[in-house]
mmCIF file of C-alpha atoms in Angstrom:
data_model
loop_
_atom_site.group_PDB
_atom_site.id
_atom_site.type_symbol
_atom_site.label_atom_id
_atom_site.label_comp_id
_atom_site.label_asym_id
_atom_site.label_seq_id
_atom_site.Cartn_x
_atom_site.Cartn_y
_atom_site.Cartn_z
ATOM 1 C CA ASN K 1371 -124.106 274.439 70.571
ATOM 2 C CA ALA K 1372 -126.059 274.222 73.989
ATOM 3 C CA GLY K 1373 -124.483 271.094 75.314
ATOM 4 C CA VAL K 1374 -126.302 269.701 78.263
ATOM 5 C CA THR K 1375 -129.448 271.924 79.519
ATOM 6 C CA GLN K 1376 -130.827 271.346 82.945
ATOM 7 C CA THR K 1377 -133.712 273.212 84.570
ATOM 8 C CA PRO K 1378 -134.672 274.647 86.966
ATOM 9 C CA LYS K 1379 -131.601 275.930 88.511
ATOM 10 C CA PHE K 1380 -133.239 276.195 91.869
ATOM 11 C CA GLN K 1381 -136.349 274.705 93.312
ATOM 12 C CA VAL K 1382 -137.896 274.599 96.919
ATOM 13 C CA LEU K 1383 -140.564 271.647 97.523
ATOM 14 C CA LYS K 1384 -142.886 270.848 100.174
ATOM 15 C CA THR K 1385 -142.571 267.201 101.509
ATOM 16 C CA GLY K 1386 -145.130 265.031 99.425
ATOM 17 C CA GLN K 1387 -145.046 267.424 96.229
ATOM 18 C CA SER K 1388 -143.873 265.801 93.183
ATOM 19 C CA MET K 1389 -141.922 267.235 90.593
ATOM 20 C CA THR K 1390 -140.090 266.726 87.310
ATOM 21 C CA LEU K 1391 -136.463 267.842 86.504
ATOM 22 C CA GLN K 1392 -135.679 268.556 83.033
ATOM 23 C CA CYS K 1393 -132.541 267.522 81.166
ATOM 24 C CA ALA K 1394 -131.996 267.952 77.445
ATOM 25 C CA GLN K 1395 -128.759 267.521 75.201
ATOM 26 C CA ASP K 1396 -127.758 268.560 71.618
ATOM 27 C CA MET K 1397 -124.934 266.300 71.219
ATOM 28 C CA ASN K 1398 -126.532 263.104 70.196
ATOM 29 C CA HIS K 1399 -125.164 261.201 73.152
ATOM 30 C CA GLU K 1400 -126.247 257.765 73.716
ATOM 31 C CA TYR K 1401 -125.514 257.803 77.584
ATOM 32 C CA MET K 1402 -127.306 259.993 79.928
ATOM 33 C CA SER K 1403 -127.241 260.087 83.712
ATOM 34 C CA TRP K 1404 -128.511 261.691 86.772
ATOM 35 C CA TYR K 1405 -126.456 261.987 90.153
ATOM 36 C CA ARG K 1406 -127.007 263.561 93.391
ATOM 37 C CA GLN K 1407 -124.286 265.534 95.191
ATOM 38 C CA ASP K 1408 -124.324 265.815 98.995
ATOM 39 C CA PRO K 1409 -121.646 266.948 101.074
ATOM 40 C CA GLY K 1410 -118.961 264.685 101.755
ATOM 41 C CA MET K 1411 -120.535 261.976 99.584
ATOM 42 C CA GLY K 1412 -119.523 263.006 96.257
ATOM 43 C CA LEU K 1413 -121.725 262.450 92.924
ATOM 44 C CA ARG K 1414 -123.902 259.493 93.564
ATOM 45 C CA LEU K 1415 -125.982 257.800 90.392
ATOM 46 C CA ILE K 1416 -129.566 257.742 90.790
ATOM 47 C CA HIS K 1417 -130.472 256.618 87.364
ATOM 48 C CA TYR K 1418 -128.915 256.377 83.942
ATOM 49 C CA SER K 1419 -129.833 255.289 80.279
ATOM 50 C CA VAL K 1420 -127.822 253.843 77.517
ATOM 51 C CA GLY K 1421 -130.223 254.870 74.799
ATOM 52 C CA ALA K 1422 -133.913 255.827 74.038
ATOM 53 C CA GLY K 1423 -136.147 253.468 75.520
ATOM 54 C CA ILE K 1424 -133.542 251.951 77.971
ATOM 55 C CA THR K 1425 -133.146 253.099 81.521
ATOM 56 C CA ASP K 1426 -131.429 251.405 84.572
ATOM 57 C CA GLN K 1427 -130.921 252.165 88.345
ATOM 58 C CA GLY K 1428 -127.701 253.486 89.966
ATOM 59 C CA GLU K 1429 -126.740 253.506 93.399
ATOM 60 C CA VAL K 1430 -129.575 255.586 94.948
ATOM 61 C CA PRO K 1431 -132.573 255.119 92.827
ATOM 62 C CA ASN K 1432 -135.347 254.931 95.393
ATOM 63 C CA GLY K 1433 -137.666 257.983 95.117
ATOM 64 C CA TYR K 1434 -136.816 258.488 91.798
ATOM 65 C CA ASN K 1435 -137.961 257.873 88.392
ATOM 66 C CA VAL K 1436 -136.813 258.435 84.784
ATOM 67 C CA SER K 1437 -137.741 257.635 81.077
ATOM 68 C CA ARG K 1438 -136.042 258.039 77.803
ATOM 69 C CA SER K 1439 -138.495 258.525 74.995
ATOM 70 C CA THR K 1440 -136.066 260.573 72.905
ATOM 71 C CA THR K 1441 -132.144 260.380 72.445
ATOM 72 C CA GLU K 1442 -132.278 264.184 73.544
ATOM 73 C CA ASP K 1443 -134.319 264.203 76.748
ATOM 74 C CA PHE K 1444 -133.850 262.249 80.125
ATOM 75 C CA PRO K 1445 -136.098 263.703 82.869
ATOM 76 C CA LEU K 1446 -135.999 262.817 86.468
ATOM 77 C CA ARG K 1447 -139.076 262.780 88.280
ATOM 78 C CA LEU K 1448 -139.643 262.749 92.100
ATOM 79 C CA LEU K 1449 -142.560 261.289 92.969
ATOM 80 C CA SER K 1450 -143.108 262.401 96.455
ATOM 81 C CA ALA K 1451 -140.472 264.712 98.001
ATOM 82 C CA ALA K 1452 -138.850 263.949 101.030
ATOM 83 C CA PRO K 1453 -136.437 266.151 102.892
ATOM 84 C CA SER K 1454 -133.841 263.391 102.526
ATOM 85 C CA GLN K 1455 -133.921 264.487 98.654
ATOM 86 C CA THR K 1456 -132.698 267.735 99.400
ATOM 87 C CA SER K 1457 -129.485 267.866 97.334
ATOM 88 C CA VAL K 1458 -127.847 269.182 94.118
ATOM 89 C CA TYR K 1459 -128.568 267.404 91.083
ATOM 90 C CA PHE K 1460 -126.604 266.818 88.077
ATOM 91 C CA CYS K 1461 -127.757 265.627 84.515
ATOM 92 C CA ALA K 1462 -124.741 264.227 82.330
ATOM 93 C CA SER K 1463 -124.238 262.853 78.945
ATOM 94 C CA SER K 1464 -121.512 261.192 77.336
ATOM 95 C CA LEU K 1465 -120.719 259.265 73.880
ATOM 96 C CA THR K 1466 -119.179 255.752 73.801
ATOM 97 C CA GLY K 1467 -116.205 254.639 71.680
ATOM 98 C CA GLY K 1468 -112.730 256.297 71.251
ATOM 99 C CA MET K 1469 -110.770 258.495 73.981
ATOM 100 C CA ASP K 1470 -111.829 261.711 72.598
ATOM 101 C CA SER K 1471 -115.383 260.678 73.499
ATOM 102 C CA THR K 1472 -115.197 259.339 76.722
ATOM 103 C CA GLU K 1473 -115.956 262.843 78.627
ATOM 104 C CA ALA K 1474 -119.069 263.290 80.349
ATOM 105 C CA PHE K 1475 -120.804 266.723 79.881
ATOM 106 C CA PHE K 1476 -122.751 267.961 82.832
ATOM 107 C CA GLY K 1477 -125.490 270.423 83.160
ATOM 108 C CA GLN K 1478 -125.240 273.471 85.530
ATOM 109 C CA GLY K 1479 -127.132 271.497 88.458
ATOM 110 C CA THR K 1480 -130.236 271.956 90.269
ATOM 111 C CA ARG K 1481 -130.235 272.986 93.960
ATOM 112 C CA LEU K 1482 -133.372 271.259 95.516
ATOM 113 C CA THR K 1483 -134.601 272.095 98.824
ATOM 114 C CA VAL K 1484 -137.450 269.827 100.409
ATOM 115 C CA VAL K 1485 -139.253 271.413 103.388
ATOM 116 C CA ALA W 56 -118.877 246.959 90.973
ATOM 117 C CA GLN W 57 -116.057 249.713 90.642
ATOM 118 C CA THR W 58 -115.397 252.146 93.809
ATOM 119 C CA VAL W 59 -113.185 255.206 93.744
ATOM 120 C CA THR W 60 -111.396 256.702 96.953
ATOM 121 C CA GLN W 61 -110.466 260.080 97.763
ATOM 122 C CA SER W 62 -109.001 259.829 101.274
ATOM 123 C CA GLN W 63 -108.353 263.687 101.482
ATOM 124 C CA PRO W 64 -111.135 265.705 102.439
ATOM 125 C CA GLU W 65 -109.364 268.815 102.273
ATOM 126 C CA MET W 66 -105.999 269.933 100.870
ATOM 127 C CA SER W 67 -104.404 273.397 101.146
ATOM 128 C CA VAL W 68 -101.471 274.882 99.095
ATOM 129 C CA GLN W 69 -99.722 278.036 98.982
ATOM 130 C CA GLU W 70 -100.060 280.248 95.869
ATOM 131 C CA ALA W 71 -97.215 279.419 93.425
ATOM 132 C CA GLU W 72 -96.661 276.072 95.272
ATOM 133 C CA THR W 73 -97.237 272.335 94.267
ATOM 134 C CA VAL W 74 -100.047 270.108 95.495
ATOM 135 C CA THR W 75 -100.818 266.320 94.977
ATOM 136 C CA LEU W 76 -104.432 265.223 95.544
ATOM 137 C CA SER W 77 -104.708 261.422 95.907
ATOM 138 C CA CYS W 78 -107.254 258.988 94.397
ATOM 139 C CA THR W 79 -107.415 254.995 94.285
ATOM 140 C CA TYR W 80 -109.784 252.745 92.631
ATOM 141 C CA ASP W 81 -110.840 249.235 92.680
ATOM 142 C CA THR W 82 -111.514 247.242 89.547
ATOM 143 C CA SER W 83 -111.110 243.913 87.903
ATOM 144 C CA GLU W 84 -111.162 245.451 84.420
ATOM 145 C CA SER W 85 -108.205 245.814 82.205
ATOM 146 C CA ASP W 86 -109.066 248.534 80.295
ATOM 147 C CA TYR W 87 -110.698 251.596 81.260
ATOM 148 C CA TYR W 88 -110.662 255.520 81.623
ATOM 149 C CA LEU W 89 -109.645 257.864 84.734
ATOM 150 C CA PHE W 90 -110.445 261.500 84.947
ATOM 151 C CA TRP W 91 -110.376 264.329 87.225
ATOM 152 C CA TYR W 92 -112.981 267.113 87.380
ATOM 153 C CA LYS W 93 -112.882 270.258 88.844
ATOM 154 C CA GLN W 94 -116.114 271.933 90.472
ATOM 155 C CA PRO W 95 -115.412 275.657 91.282
ATOM 156 C CA PRO W 96 -118.054 277.503 93.444
ATOM 157 C CA SER W 97 -120.368 277.969 90.244
ATOM 158 C CA ARG W 98 -121.100 274.284 90.660
ATOM 159 C CA GLN W 99 -120.011 273.667 86.747
ATOM 160 C CA MET W 100 -118.075 270.508 86.360
ATOM 161 C CA ILE W 101 -115.090 270.910 84.272
ATOM 162 C CA LEU W 102 -112.916 268.246 82.949
ATOM 163 C CA VAL W 103 -109.217 268.531 84.068
ATOM 164 C CA ILE W 104 -107.612 265.725 82.736
ATOM 165 C CA ARG W 105 -108.038 262.040 81.523
ATOM 166 C CA GLN W 106 -106.187 258.899 81.323
ATOM 167 C CA GLU W 107 -106.540 255.873 79.335
ATOM 168 C CA ALA W 108 -105.464 252.723 81.398
ATOM 169 C CA TYR W 109 -103.552 251.100 78.379
ATOM 170 C CA LYS W 110 -101.433 253.933 77.761
ATOM 171 C CA GLN W 111 -98.344 253.884 80.246
ATOM 172 C CA GLN W 112 -97.512 257.347 79.485
ATOM 173 C CA ASN W 113 -99.088 259.870 82.159
ATOM 174 C CA ALA W 114 -101.287 262.581 81.271
ATOM 175 C CA THR W 115 -100.365 266.472 81.128
ATOM 176 C CA GLU W 116 -102.301 269.450 80.645
ATOM 177 C CA ASN W 117 -100.416 272.522 81.323
ATOM 178 C CA ARG W 118 -99.785 273.000 84.720
ATOM 179 C CA PHE W 119 -101.886 269.567 85.675
ATOM 180 C CA SER W 120 -100.410 266.295 85.622
ATOM 181 C CA VAL W 121 -101.370 262.748 86.810
ATOM 182 C CA ASN W 122 -99.245 260.023 88.242
ATOM 183 C CA PHE W 123 -101.144 256.769 86.976
ATOM 184 C CA GLN W 124 -99.635 253.641 88.917
ATOM 185 C CA LYS W 125 -101.972 251.003 87.255
ATOM 186 C CA ALA W 126 -100.694 248.029 89.510
ATOM 187 C CA ALA W 127 -101.516 249.893 92.444
ATOM 188 C CA LYS W 128 -104.336 251.440 90.953
ATOM 189 C CA SER W 129 -103.600 254.803 91.835
ATOM 190 C CA PHE W 130 -104.517 258.067 89.999
ATOM 191 C CA SER W 131 -103.027 261.139 91.791
ATOM 192 C CA LEU W 132 -103.533 264.773 90.253
ATOM 193 C CA LYS W 133 -100.501 267.118 90.632
ATOM 194 C CA ILE W 134 -101.253 270.781 90.158
ATOM 195 C CA SER W 135 -98.141 272.948 89.766
ATOM 196 C CA ASP W 136 -97.423 276.784 90.328
ATOM 197 C CA SER W 137 -101.030 276.593 91.934
ATOM 198 C CA GLN W 138 -103.200 279.716 91.434
ATOM 199 C CA LEU W 139 -105.980 281.173 93.576
ATOM 200 C CA GLY W 140 -108.439 280.210 90.548
ATOM 201 C CA ASP W 141 -107.382 276.550 91.262
ATOM 202 C CA ALA W 142 -109.328 276.593 94.401
ATOM 203 C CA ALA W 143 -112.386 274.269 94.040
ATOM 204 C CA MET W 144 -113.825 270.540 94.833
ATOM 205 C CA TYR W 145 -111.613 268.017 92.839
ATOM 206 C CA PHE W 146 -113.395 264.747 91.732
ATOM 207 C CA CYS W 147 -111.639 261.717 90.641
ATOM 208 C CA ALA W 148 -113.694 259.364 88.481
ATOM 209 C CA TYR W 149 -113.588 255.870 86.851
ATOM 210 C CA ARG W 150 -115.254 254.846 83.601
ATOM 211 C CA SER W 151 -115.451 251.597 82.222
ATOM 212 C CA ALA W 152 -114.115 250.693 78.482
ATOM 213 C CA TYR W 153 -116.560 248.075 77.975
ATOM 214 C CA GLY W 154 -119.998 248.327 76.802
ATOM 215 C CA GLY W 155 -122.652 248.584 79.425
ATOM 216 C CA SER W 156 -120.756 250.185 81.892
ATOM 217 C CA TYR W 157 -120.004 253.740 80.425
ATOM 218 C CA ILE W 158 -121.379 255.618 83.404
ATOM 219 C CA PRO W 159 -118.578 257.093 85.381
ATOM 220 C CA THR W 160 -118.238 256.405 88.922
ATOM 221 C CA PHE W 161 -116.969 259.295 91.125
ATOM 222 C CA GLY W 162 -115.049 259.808 94.457
ATOM 223 C CA ARG W 163 -116.306 261.740 97.184
ATOM 224 C CA GLY W 164 -114.041 264.423 96.361
ATOM 225 C CA THR W 165 -111.366 266.896 97.846
ATOM 226 C CA SER W 166 -111.786 270.532 98.323
ATOM 227 C CA LEU W 167 -108.840 272.222 97.428
ATOM 228 C CA ILE W 168 -108.085 275.778 99.469
ATOM 229 C CA VAL W 169 -105.392 278.119 97.791
ATOM 230 C CA HIS W 170 -103.720 280.678 99.862
ATOM 231 C CA PRO W 171 -102.394 283.682 98.773
#
């Protein structure tokens, strides 16, 4: 059981370039989300999805795009990279329902540097 | 929107001693879940402990326990018999129990240093 698979682990982009961070989960989780982690700021929600075909904005959505065509995949697109998007990005997934299924499972993170 | 506050950016503890990390949250909901996650230098996010709001009893997982004060909206983590491997960033998180709000909200984290 792979859990949440996030690729790539490291990436360097030039300002203005675009790229897609991939996220896939094999646990049939309805909820998926993208966070960015910056020093002293914790994890801030970028976008999330409550099921295939449904996405919504989080706290810091500007400059990012998402789609959810399948239950398994939730890619994050950087449209035109800026130095302010230098960060560590995490994808997470979770079920709804009872206590045992409330935990969020995380990918291993992507360290993105925009120069 | 719910907010989670961790007022201690950094804490330190001697090996084998006990340390408490603080977390407060703001919500108007009556049922929700609270979590503590550990993030070691590997960046992996690891669930340490969780608490459901309607349960009065404080959760415990081996050396980790919480002090959940619902009226005060406080959820502190106590680590007993601290070990070098406990050194990490710790995040407190809130998750609603109601549909449409199942995405967790995180605090800014507390960096725990363990001295040998």
